[in-house]
Short mmCIF file of C-alpha atoms in Angstrom, two decimals:
data_model
loop_
_atom_site.label_atom_id
_atom_site.label_comp_id
_atom_site.label_asym_id
_atom_site.label_seq_id
_atom_site.Cartn_x
_atom_site.Cartn_y
_atom_site.Cartn_z
CA GLY A 438 87.74 -40.94 293.33
CA CYS A 439 88.40 -42.06 296.88
CA ASP A 440 86.83 -39.89 299.56
CA GLY A 441 88.68 -41.45 302.48
CA ASP A 442 90.70 -38.33 303.26
CA ILE A 443 87.74 -35.94 303.18
CA SER A 444 87.10 -34.83 306.74
CA ARG A 445 84.16 -32.49 306.19
CA LEU A 446 80.87 -32.46 304.34
CA PHE A 447 79.31 -29.02 303.81
CA ARG A 448 75.78 -28.58 302.55
CA VAL A 449 75.61 -25.55 300.27
CA ILE A 450 72.47 -23.96 298.88
CA VAL A 451 72.21 -21.46 296.04
CA LEU A 452 69.51 -18.83 296.49
CA GLY A 453 68.26 -15.84 294.55
CA ASP A 454 65.53 -14.70 292.22
CA ALA A 455 64.36 -16.79 289.28
CA ALA A 456 66.42 -16.59 286.08
CA VAL A 457 69.58 -15.19 287.68
CA GLY A 458 71.55 -18.28 286.60
CA LYS A 459 71.65 -20.42 289.75
CA SER A 460 71.44 -23.76 287.94
CA SER A 461 74.04 -22.84 285.33
CA LEU A 462 76.47 -21.81 288.08
CA LEU A 463 75.93 -25.10 289.89
CA ARG A 464 76.36 -27.22 286.78
CA CYS A 465 79.45 -25.31 285.70
CA PHE A 466 81.10 -25.85 289.09
CA ALA A 467 79.96 -29.46 289.45
CA GLU A 468 81.49 -30.36 286.08
CA GLY A 469 84.84 -29.19 287.43
CA PRO A 470 88.01 -27.97 285.73
CA ALA A 471 88.20 -31.13 283.62
CA GLY A 472 84.87 -30.32 282.00
CA GLY A 473 83.19 -33.52 283.13
CA VAL A 474 79.49 -34.23 283.17
CA ALA A 475 77.57 -33.10 286.23
CA THR A 476 75.33 -35.85 287.56
CA PRO A 477 72.51 -34.55 289.72
CA CYS A 478 71.02 -36.73 292.44
CA PRO A 479 67.26 -36.14 292.63
CA THR A 480 65.75 -36.19 296.09
CA VAL A 481 62.37 -34.92 297.29
CA GLY A 482 62.01 -32.70 294.25
CA VAL A 483 65.30 -30.85 294.73
CA GLU A 484 68.43 -31.81 292.82
CA PHE A 485 71.87 -31.83 294.34
CA TYR A 486 75.40 -32.27 293.08
CA SER A 487 78.63 -33.17 294.88
CA ARG A 488 82.10 -31.75 294.38
CA THR A 489 85.27 -31.96 296.47
CA VAL A 490 87.31 -28.80 297.09
CA PRO A 491 90.62 -28.11 298.87
CA LEU A 492 90.63 -26.50 302.30
CA SER A 493 93.50 -24.62 303.89
CA PRO A 494 96.03 -25.74 304.82
CA THR A 495 95.94 -29.33 303.56
CA GLY A 496 92.42 -30.65 304.01
CA ARG A 497 89.56 -31.27 301.64
CA ALA A 498 85.81 -30.97 301.95
CA LYS A 499 82.95 -32.36 299.96
CA LEU A 500 80.36 -29.76 299.04
CA GLN A 501 76.82 -31.07 298.72
CA LEU A 502 75.30 -28.52 296.34
CA TRP A 503 71.54 -28.11 296.49
CA ASP A 504 69.70 -26.62 293.54
CA THR A 505 66.45 -24.95 294.57
CA ALA A 506 66.01 -23.23 291.19
CA GLY A 507 62.47 -23.27 289.88
CA GLN A 508 61.00 -23.33 293.38
CA GLU A 509 61.44 -19.66 294.25
CA ARG A 510 57.69 -19.21 294.62
CA PHE A 511 57.38 -22.13 297.01
CA ARG A 512 59.50 -20.94 299.89
CA SER A 513 57.82 -23.30 302.34
CA ILE A 514 59.42 -26.11 300.32
CA THR A 515 62.91 -24.67 300.21
CA ARG A 516 62.93 -23.25 303.73
CA SER A 517 63.39 -26.75 305.15
CA PHE A 518 66.76 -26.88 303.40
CA TYR A 519 67.97 -23.61 304.89
CA ARG A 520 68.38 -24.77 308.44
CA SER A 521 70.94 -27.47 307.70
CA ALA A 522 72.97 -25.42 305.20
CA ALA A 523 76.55 -24.60 306.15
CA GLY A 524 76.92 -22.08 303.34
CA VAL A 525 74.84 -20.02 300.94
CA LEU A 526 75.68 -18.55 297.56
CA LEU A 527 73.22 -15.68 297.24
CA VAL A 528 73.04 -14.95 293.52
CA PHE A 529 71.75 -11.91 291.65
CA ASP A 530 71.94 -10.93 287.99
CA LEU A 531 74.27 -7.98 287.37
CA THR A 532 72.03 -6.93 284.46
CA ASN A 533 68.83 -7.06 286.54
CA ARG A 534 68.74 -4.45 289.28
CA ALA A 535 65.52 -5.82 290.79
CA SER A 536 67.26 -9.12 291.55
CA PHE A 537 69.98 -7.18 293.41
CA GLU A 538 67.44 -5.17 295.40
CA ARG A 539 65.86 -8.40 296.64
CA VAL A 540 69.15 -9.74 298.05
CA PRO A 541 68.40 -8.45 301.60
CA GLU A 542 65.06 -10.27 301.54
CA TRP A 543 66.73 -13.55 300.58
CA HIS A 544 69.35 -12.97 303.26
CA ARG A 545 66.66 -12.52 305.92
CA GLU A 546 65.08 -15.83 304.88
CA VAL A 547 68.18 -17.70 306.02
CA GLY A 548 70.21 -15.33 308.17
CA GLY A 549 67.69 -15.09 311.00
CA ASP A 550 68.57 -18.50 312.43
CA PRO A 551 70.55 -18.66 315.70
CA HIS A 552 73.53 -20.14 313.84
CA PRO A 553 73.37 -18.62 310.35
CA PRO A 554 75.46 -20.10 307.53
CA ALA A 555 78.35 -18.42 305.77
CA PHE A 556 77.22 -16.23 302.86
CA VAL A 557 78.94 -15.25 299.64
CA LEU A 558 77.19 -12.68 297.44
CA VAL A 559 77.48 -13.54 293.75
CA GLY A 560 76.88 -11.08 290.92
CA HIS A 561 76.27 -13.32 287.93
CA LYS A 562 76.48 -12.67 284.17
CA CYS A 563 79.46 -10.31 284.48
CA ASP A 564 80.28 -11.06 280.83
CA LEU A 565 77.30 -8.88 279.79
CA VAL A 566 79.23 -5.67 280.39
CA ALA A 567 77.06 -3.38 278.27
CA GLU A 568 73.91 -4.44 280.15
CA ARG A 569 75.34 -4.07 283.63
CA ALA A 570 72.94 -2.43 286.12
CA VAL A 571 74.80 -2.86 289.45
CA SER A 572 78.33 -1.64 290.24
CA ALA A 573 80.95 -3.72 292.02
CA GLU A 574 81.24 -1.01 294.67
CA GLU A 575 77.53 -1.09 295.46
CA ALA A 576 77.41 -4.88 295.63
CA GLY A 577 80.55 -5.03 297.76
CA HIS A 578 79.06 -2.52 300.18
CA LEU A 579 75.88 -4.60 300.50
CA ALA A 580 77.89 -7.75 301.18
CA THR A 581 79.77 -5.90 303.93
CA THR A 582 76.57 -4.49 305.41
CA LEU A 583 74.99 -7.95 305.56
CA GLY A 584 78.08 -9.51 307.15
CA MET A 585 78.91 -11.77 304.22
CA VAL A 586 82.27 -13.43 303.58
CA ALA A 587 82.77 -11.84 300.15
CA PHE A 588 81.28 -10.49 296.95
CA VAL A 589 82.32 -12.32 293.77
CA GLU A 590 81.42 -11.54 290.15
CA THR A 591 80.91 -14.62 287.99
CA SER A 592 79.93 -15.79 284.53
CA ALA A 593 78.95 -19.39 283.91
CA ARG A 594 78.97 -18.72 280.17
CA SER A 595 82.64 -17.66 280.30
CA ASN A 596 83.41 -19.78 283.38
CA LEU A 597 84.81 -16.70 285.07
CA ASN A 598 85.31 -16.97 288.86
CA VAL A 599 82.89 -19.90 289.18
CA GLU A 600 85.50 -22.01 290.98
CA LEU A 601 86.51 -18.96 293.00
CA ALA A 602 82.99 -18.34 294.29
CA PHE A 603 82.52 -21.86 295.64
CA GLN A 604 86.05 -22.14 297.04
CA THR A 605 85.65 -18.78 298.79
CA LEU A 606 82.42 -20.02 300.33
CA ALA A 607 84.12 -23.23 301.51
CA GLY A 608 86.80 -21.13 303.22
CA GLY A 609 84.11 -18.99 304.82
CA ILE A 610 82.31 -22.06 306.13
CA GLN A 611 85.57 -23.31 307.59
CA ARG A 612 86.03 -20.05 309.51
CA VAL A 613 82.42 -19.94 310.69
CA LEU A 614 82.88 -23.42 312.12
CA GLY A 615 86.03 -22.21 313.88
CA ARG A 616 88.32 -24.72 312.21
CA GLY A 617 90.55 -22.48 310.16
CA GLY A 618 92.09 -19.04 310.09
CA ASP A 619 93.51 -18.39 306.64
CA THR A 620 92.04 -15.76 304.37
CA PRO A 621 90.72 -17.24 301.11
CA LEU A 622 91.83 -15.76 297.83
CA ARG A 623 92.49 -12.13 298.74
CA GLY A 624 93.18 -9.71 295.91
CA CYS A 625 91.69 -11.59 292.97
CA GLY A 626 89.92 -9.73 290.23
CA GLY A 627 86.17 -10.03 290.61
CA ILE A 628 86.19 -10.61 294.36
CA ARG A 629 85.88 -8.33 297.36
CA LEU A 630 86.78 -10.03 300.62
CA ILE A 631 85.22 -8.59 303.74
CA PRO A 632 88.37 -7.66 305.72
CA ASN A 633 87.97 -9.41 309.07
CA GLN A 634 90.81 -11.94 308.86
CA SER A 635 94.26 -11.38 310.32
CA HIS A 636 96.53 -13.68 308.30
CA PRO A 637 96.14 -13.05 304.56
CA ARG A 638 97.84 -15.41 302.20
CA PRO A 639 99.13 -14.59 298.71
CA PRO A 640 96.48 -14.00 296.06
CA ALA A 641 95.43 -16.89 293.87
CA ARG A 642 94.61 -16.73 290.23
CA GLY A 643 91.35 -18.20 288.97
CA GLU A 644 91.91 -18.69 285.28
CA PRO A 645 88.75 -19.43 283.29
CA ARG A 646 88.42 -22.71 281.48
CA GLU A 647 88.11 -22.61 277.73
CA HIS A 648 84.96 -24.70 277.56
CA CYS A 649 82.04 -24.82 279.92
CA GLN A 650 78.80 -26.23 278.62
CA CYS A 651 76.37 -24.36 280.83
#
């Protein structure tokens, strides 16, 4: 489609331990609600996708989504991407407590810059209820402690809250850049907004798609 009315381009990186589902989240979001085919653009060994999202009140932004999966052991490679990122989805596996306990370490990797990006904490694989090892309360508290925009629970397999996670991050980036004031998506199931905004808007509903080939 035509990108002439897109006023912002946000670089977004997805970080977290290996095997937490970073690539499946990215592909699921990049395919979009219509269930299209995500086309990665390879560059210097790191793939990226593009997807346009709405911004409050009437704008749109293109998210440039960088996939660093598979390079977790080579942080000198991925660190160069941190500095230009406007937003970070920091992903852990809700069934793997060790991946949650390493969230602060990942946050320090990026958050120490003079102008840190907006962060959203993502607890992935929430469809695996019986195997859950981290509570929503605990994860929400960590997100608050680390100064993140929100905590969102997602499942790429069920396409639950995948759109919500990225759209919440886009709203957080907008506020960090000082170009917006609306609260994104307060009150949705699976999301805990960090309450530092003054003008909440009505809750939105993120209905899962039927089919997501992730």
